JSON list of C-alpha atoms and ligand atoms in Angstrom, two decimals:
[
{"chain": "G", "resi": 2, "resn": "MET", "atom": "CA", "xyz": [-29.10, 23.06, -49.12]},
{"chain": "G", "resi": 3, "resn": "ALA", "atom": "CA", "xyz": [-30.61, 20.18, -47.13]},
{"chain": "G", "resi": 4, "resn": "MET", "atom": "CA", "xyz": [-27.56, 18.11, -47.61]},
{"chain": "G", "resi": 5, "resn": "ALA", "atom": "CA", "xyz": [-25.26, 20.90, -46.51]},
{"chain": "G", "resi": 6, "resn": "ASN", "atom": "CA", "xyz": [-27.23, 21.20, -43.31]},
{"chain": "G", "resi": 7, "resn": "ASN", "atom": "CA", "xyz": [-26.64, 17.51, -42.65]},
{"chain": "G", "resi": 8, "resn": "LYS", "atom": "CA", "xyz": [-22.90, 17.98, -42.91]},
{"chain": "G", "resi": 9, "resn": "THR", "atom": "CA", "xyz": [-20.79, 19.15, -40.05]},
{"chain": "G", "resi": 10, "resn": "HIS", "atom": "CA", "xyz": [-17.07, 19.01, -39.35]},
{"chain": "G", "resi": 11, "resn": "CYS", "atom": "CA", "xyz": [-15.66, 15.77, -38.23]},
{"chain": "G", "resi": 12, "resn": "PHE", "atom": "CA", "xyz": [-13.86, 16.03, -34.72]},
{"chain": "G", "resi": 13, "resn": "THR", "atom": "CA", "xyz": [-10.82, 14.02, -36.13]},
{"chain": "G", "resi": 14, "resn": "CYS", "atom": "CA", "xyz": [-10.21, 15.06, -39.77]},
{"chain": "G", "resi": 15, "resn": "ASN", "atom": "CA", "xyz": [-12.09, 18.34, -39.42]},
{"chain": "G", "resi": 16, "resn": "LYS", "atom": "CA", "xyz": [-13.52, 17.89, -42.84]},
{"chain": "G", "resi": 17, "resn": "GLU", "atom": "CA", "xyz": [-17.09, 18.81, -43.59]},
{"chain": "G", "resi": 18, "resn": "LYS", "atom": "CA", "xyz": [-18.85, 15.47, -44.01]},
{"chain": "G", "resi": 19, "resn": "ILE", "atom": "CA", "xyz": [-21.88, 13.57, -42.96]},
{"chain": "G", "resi": 20, "resn": "THR", "atom": "CA", "xyz": [-21.08, 12.93, -39.30]},
{"chain": "G", "resi": 21, "resn": "PHE", "atom": "CA", "xyz": [-22.25, 10.60, -36.64]},
{"chain": "G", "resi": 22, "resn": "ARG", "atom": "CA", "xyz": [-22.50, 11.49, -33.01]},
{"chain": "G", "resi": 23, "resn": "CYS", "atom": "CA", "xyz": [-20.51, 9.32, -30.54]},
{"chain": "G", "resi": 24, "resn": "GLU", "atom": "CA", "xyz": [-22.82, 8.47, -27.61]},
{"chain": "G", "resi": 25, "resn": "GLY", "atom": "CA", "xyz": [-19.90, 8.27, -25.41]},
{"chain": "G", "resi": 26, "resn": "CYS", "atom": "CA", "xyz": [-18.24, 11.63, -25.74]},
{"chain": "G", "resi": 27, "resn": "SER", "atom": "CA", "xyz": [-20.92, 13.46, -27.84]},
{"chain": "G", "resi": 28, "resn": "LYS", "atom": "CA", "xyz": [-18.39, 14.42, -30.54]},
{"chain": "G", "resi": 29, "resn": "ARG", "atom": "CA", "xyz": [-19.23, 14.09, -34.17]},
{"chain": "G", "resi": 30, "resn": "PHE", "atom": "CA", "xyz": [-17.18, 11.98, -36.55]},
{"chain": "G", "resi": 31, "resn": "CYS", "atom": "CA", "xyz": [-17.31, 11.18, -40.24]},
{"chain": "G", "resi": 32, "resn": "PHE", "atom": "CA", "xyz": [-17.96, 7.45, -40.92]},
{"chain": "G", "resi": 33, "resn": "MET", "atom": "CA", "xyz": [-14.33, 6.54, -41.31]},
{"chain": "G", "resi": 34, "resn": "ASP", "atom": "CA", "xyz": [-13.07, 8.29, -38.10]},
{"chain": "G", "resi": 35, "resn": "LEU", "atom": "CA", "xyz": [-16.15, 7.14, -36.08]},
{"chain": "G", "resi": 36, "resn": "ALA", "atom": "CA", "xyz": [-14.99, 3.52, -36.76]},
{"chain": "G", "resi": 37, "resn": "GLU", "atom": "CA", "xyz": [-11.39, 4.44, -35.66]},
{"chain": "G", "resi": 38, "resn": "HIS", "atom": "CA", "xyz": [-12.79, 6.37, -32.68]},
{"chain": "G", "resi": 39, "resn": "LYS", "atom": "CA", "xyz": [-14.69, 3.33, -31.70]},
{"chain": "G", "resi": 40, "resn": "GLN", "atom": "CA", "xyz": [-11.77, 1.21, -32.02]},
{"chain": "G", "resi": 41, "resn": "ILE", "atom": "CA", "xyz": [-9.64, 3.46, -29.86]},
{"chain": "G", "resi": 42, "resn": "LEU", "atom": "CA", "xyz": [-12.43, 3.51, -27.24]},
{"chain": "G", "resi": 43, "resn": "ASN", "atom": "CA", "xyz": [-12.51, -0.36, -27.42]},
{"chain": "G", "resi": 44, "resn": "ASP", "atom": "CA", "xyz": [-8.80, -0.50, -26.92]},
{"chain": "G", "resi": 45, "resn": "GLU", "atom": "CA", "xyz": [-8.97, 1.72, -23.85]},
{"chain": "G", "resi": 46, "resn": "LEU", "atom": "CA", "xyz": [-11.80, -0.12, -22.43]},
{"chain": "G", "resi": 47, "resn": "ASN", "atom": "CA", "xyz": [-9.92, -3.44, -22.83]},
{"chain": "G", "resi": 48, "resn": "HIS", "atom": "CA", "xyz": [-6.95, -1.76, -21.15]},
{"chain": "G", "resi": 49, "resn": "ILE", "atom": "CA", "xyz": [-9.25, -0.59, -18.26]},
{"chain": "G", "resi": 50, "resn": "ILE", "atom": "CA", "xyz": [-10.76, -4.12, -18.03]},
{"chain": "G", "resi": 51, "resn": "ASN", "atom": "CA", "xyz": [-7.25, -5.63, -17.92]},
{"chain": "G", "resi": 52, "resn": "ASN", "atom": "CA", "xyz": [-6.19, -3.30, -15.14]},
{"chain": "G", "resi": 53, "resn": "TYR", "atom": "CA", "xyz": [-9.43, -4.00, -13.20]},
{"chain": "G", "resi": 54, "resn": "ASP", "atom": "CA", "xyz": [-8.82, -7.69, -13.59]},
{"chain": "G", "resi": 55, "resn": "GLN", "atom": "CA", "xyz": [-5.30, -7.33, -12.31]},
{"chain": "G", "resi": 56, "resn": "PHE", "atom": "CA", "xyz": [-6.49, -5.06, -9.42]},
{"chain": "G", "resi": 57, "resn": "LYS", "atom": "CA", "xyz": [-9.12, -7.55, -8.57]},
{"chain": "G", "resi": 58, "resn": "GLN", "atom": "CA", "xyz": [-6.76, -10.34, -8.58]},
{"chain": "G", "resi": 59, "resn": "THR", "atom": "CA", "xyz": [-4.40, -8.42, -6.26]},
{"chain": "G", "resi": 60, "resn": "ILE", "atom": "CA", "xyz": [-7.22, -7.73, -3.92]},
{"chain": "G", "resi": 61, "resn": "ASN", "atom": "CA", "xyz": [-8.24, -11.47, -3.95]},
{"chain": "G", "resi": 62, "resn": "GLU", "atom": "CA", "xyz": [-4.61, -12.48, -3.16]},
{"chain": "G", "resi": 63, "resn": "ARG", "atom": "CA", "xyz": [-4.59, -10.07, -0.20]},
{"chain": "G", "resi": 64, "resn": "LYS", "atom": "CA", "xyz": [-7.88, -11.35, 0.99]},
{"chain": "G", "resi": 65, "resn": "GLN", "atom": "CA", "xyz": [-6.64, -15.00, 0.79]},
{"chain": "G", "resi": 66, "resn": "ASN", "atom": "CA", "xyz": [-3.49, -13.95, 2.64]},
{"chain": "G", "resi": 67, "resn": "PRO", "atom": "CA", "xyz": [-4.72, -12.76, 6.09]},
{"chain": "G", "resi": 68, "resn": "SER", "atom": "CA", "xyz": [-1.54, -14.41, 7.37]},
{"chain": "G", "resi": 69, "resn": "LEU", "atom": "CA", "xyz": [0.22, -11.13, 6.67]},
{"chain": "G", "resi": 70, "resn": "ILE", "atom": "CA", "xyz": [-1.92, -9.43, 9.48]},
{"chain": "G", "resi": 71, "resn": "LYS", "atom": "CA", "xyz": [-1.29, -12.56, 11.57]},
{"chain": "G", "resi": 72, "resn": "GLN", "atom": "CA", "xyz": [2.48, -12.28, 11.01]},
{"chain": "G", "resi": 73, "resn": "ILE", "atom": "CA", "xyz": [2.42, -8.70, 12.03]},
{"chain": "G", "resi": 74, "resn": "ASN", "atom": "CA", "xyz": [0.46, -9.50, 15.23]},
{"chain": "G", "resi": 75, "resn": "GLN", "atom": "CA", "xyz": [2.85, -12.35, 15.92]},
{"chain": "G", "resi": 76, "resn": "TRP", "atom": "CA", "xyz": [5.92, -10.07, 15.40]},
{"chain": "G", "resi": 77, "resn": "LYS", "atom": "CA", "xyz": [4.40, -7.63, 17.79]},
{"chain": "G", "resi": 78, "resn": "THR", "atom": "CA", "xyz": [3.75, -10.23, 20.48]},
{"chain": "G", "resi": 79, "resn": "ASN", "atom": "CA", "xyz": [7.22, -11.63, 20.12]},
{"chain": "G", "resi": 80, "resn": "SER", "atom": "CA", "xyz": [8.81, -8.17, 20.21]},
{"chain": "G", "resi": 81, "resn": "ILE", "atom": "CA", "xyz": [6.97, -7.30, 23.49]},
{"chain": "G", "resi": 82, "resn": "GLU", "atom": "CA", "xyz": [7.96, -10.72, 24.89]},
{"chain": "G", "resi": 83, "resn": "ILE", "atom": "CA", "xyz": [11.62, -10.05, 24.08]},
{"chain": "G", "resi": 84, "resn": "ILE", "atom": "CA", "xyz": [11.55, -6.49, 25.45]},
{"chain": "G", "resi": 85, "resn": "GLN", "atom": "CA", "xyz": [9.89, -7.59, 28.66]},
{"chain": "G", "resi": 86, "resn": "GLN", "atom": "CA", "xyz": [12.50, -10.39, 29.07]},
{"chain": "G", "resi": 87, "resn": "LYS", "atom": "CA", "xyz": [15.42, -7.94, 28.42]},
{"chain": "G", "resi": 88, "resn": "ALA", "atom": "CA", "xyz": [13.86, -5.50, 30.99]},
{"chain": "G", "resi": 89, "resn": "ARG", "atom": "CA", "xyz": [13.55, -8.19, 33.62]},
{"chain": "G", "resi": 90, "resn": "ASP", "atom": "CA", "xyz": [17.21, -9.25, 32.93]},
{"chain": "G", "resi": 91, "resn": "CYS", "atom": "CA", "xyz": [18.43, -5.59, 33.17]},
{"chain": "G", "resi": 92, "resn": "ARG", "atom": "CA", "xyz": [16.44, -5.06, 36.33]},
{"chain": "G", "resi": 93, "resn": "GLU", "atom": "CA", "xyz": [17.97, -8.31, 37.84]},
{"chain": "G", "resi": 94, "resn": "ILE", "atom": "CA", "xyz": [21.51, -7.15, 36.96]},
{"chain": "G", "resi": 95, "resn": "ALA", "atom": "CA", "xyz": [20.85, -3.60, 38.28]},
{"chain": "G", "resi": 96, "resn": "ILE", "atom": "CA", "xyz": [19.64, -5.09, 41.62]},
{"chain": "G", "resi": 97, "resn": "LYS", "atom": "CA", "xyz": [22.37, -7.60, 41.87]},
{"chain": "G", "resi": 98, "resn": "SER", "atom": "CA", "xyz": [25.07, -5.06, 41.09]},
{"chain": "G", "resi": 99, "resn": "SER", "atom": "CA", "xyz": [23.77, -2.46, 43.65]},
{"chain": "G", "resi": 100, "resn": "GLN", "atom": "CA", "xyz": [23.65, -5.27, 46.27]},
{"chain": "G", "resi": 101, "resn": "THR", "atom": "CA", "xyz": [27.22, -6.29, 45.50]},
{"chain": "G", "resi": 102, "resn": "PHE", "atom": "CA", "xyz": [28.13, -2.57, 45.54]},
{"chain": "G", "resi": 103, "resn": "ILE", "atom": "CA", "xyz": [26.54, -2.20, 48.97]},
{"chain": "G", "resi": 104, "resn": "TYR", "atom": "CA", "xyz": [28.03, -5.53, 50.20]},
{"chain": "G", "resi": 105, "resn": "ASP", "atom": "CA", "xyz": [31.48, -4.23, 49.16]},
{"chain": "G", "resi": 106, "resn": "ILE", "atom": "CA", "xyz": [31.07, -0.98, 50.86]},
{"chain": "G", "resi": 107, "resn": "GLU", "atom": "CA", "xyz": [29.88, -2.78, 53.92]},
{"chain": "G", "resi": 108, "resn": "LYS", "atom": "CA", "xyz": [32.89, -5.09, 53.90]},
{"chain": "G", "resi": 109, "resn": "LYS", "atom": "CA", "xyz": [35.27, -2.14, 53.57]},
{"chain": "G", "resi": 110, "resn": "PHE", "atom": "CA", "xyz": [33.50, -0.34, 56.52]},
{"chain": "G", "resi": 111, "resn": "ASN", "atom": "CA", "xyz": [33.87, -3.53, 58.48]},
{"chain": "G", "resi": 112, "resn": "ASN", "atom": "CA", "xyz": [37.59, -3.67, 57.60]},
{"chain": "G", "resi": 113, "resn": "LEU", "atom": "CA", "xyz": [37.97, -0.13, 58.73]},
{"chain": "G", "resi": 114, "resn": "SER", "atom": "CA", "xyz": [36.21, -1.00, 62.01]},
{"chain": "G", "resi": 115, "resn": "ASP", "atom": "CA", "xyz": [38.68, -3.94, 62.45]},
{"chain": "G", "resi": 116, "resn": "LEU", "atom": "CA", "xyz": [41.54, -1.57, 62.12]},
{"chain": "G", "resi": 117, "resn": "LYS", "atom": "CA", "xyz": [40.28, 0.43, 65.25]},
{"chain": "B", "resi": 8, "resn": "LIG", "atom": "ZN1", "xyz": [-13.39, 12.44, -40.26]},
{"chain": "B", "resi": 9, "resn": "LIG", "atom": "ZN1", "xyz": [-16.51, 9.33, -28.41]}
]
């Protein structure tokens, strides 16, 4: 009876065996399945560690590459410069063309005056 009390169902194979508790997930496994469970956890852990290492590397690359921010700032400065220059050009053209327009009208008025 004492032996039977020690036996519980293994989480993996569901057989009534002497089981061991996994400290990680608190589930009980028979000796064989505990080993496999540990292996699976190990693989998952390695996978997570690999992902973490890759993530860390990406972060480090970003940190070592603040030139991206500099590039964006430079692009912003250049764009503003170009827009301001275009605006100046357009303003100049607008002023000149309205001056020419007024001059033309003035000339035509003068010509009309001459006809009198
Ligand atoms: Zn089992
Ligand atoms: Zn576990």
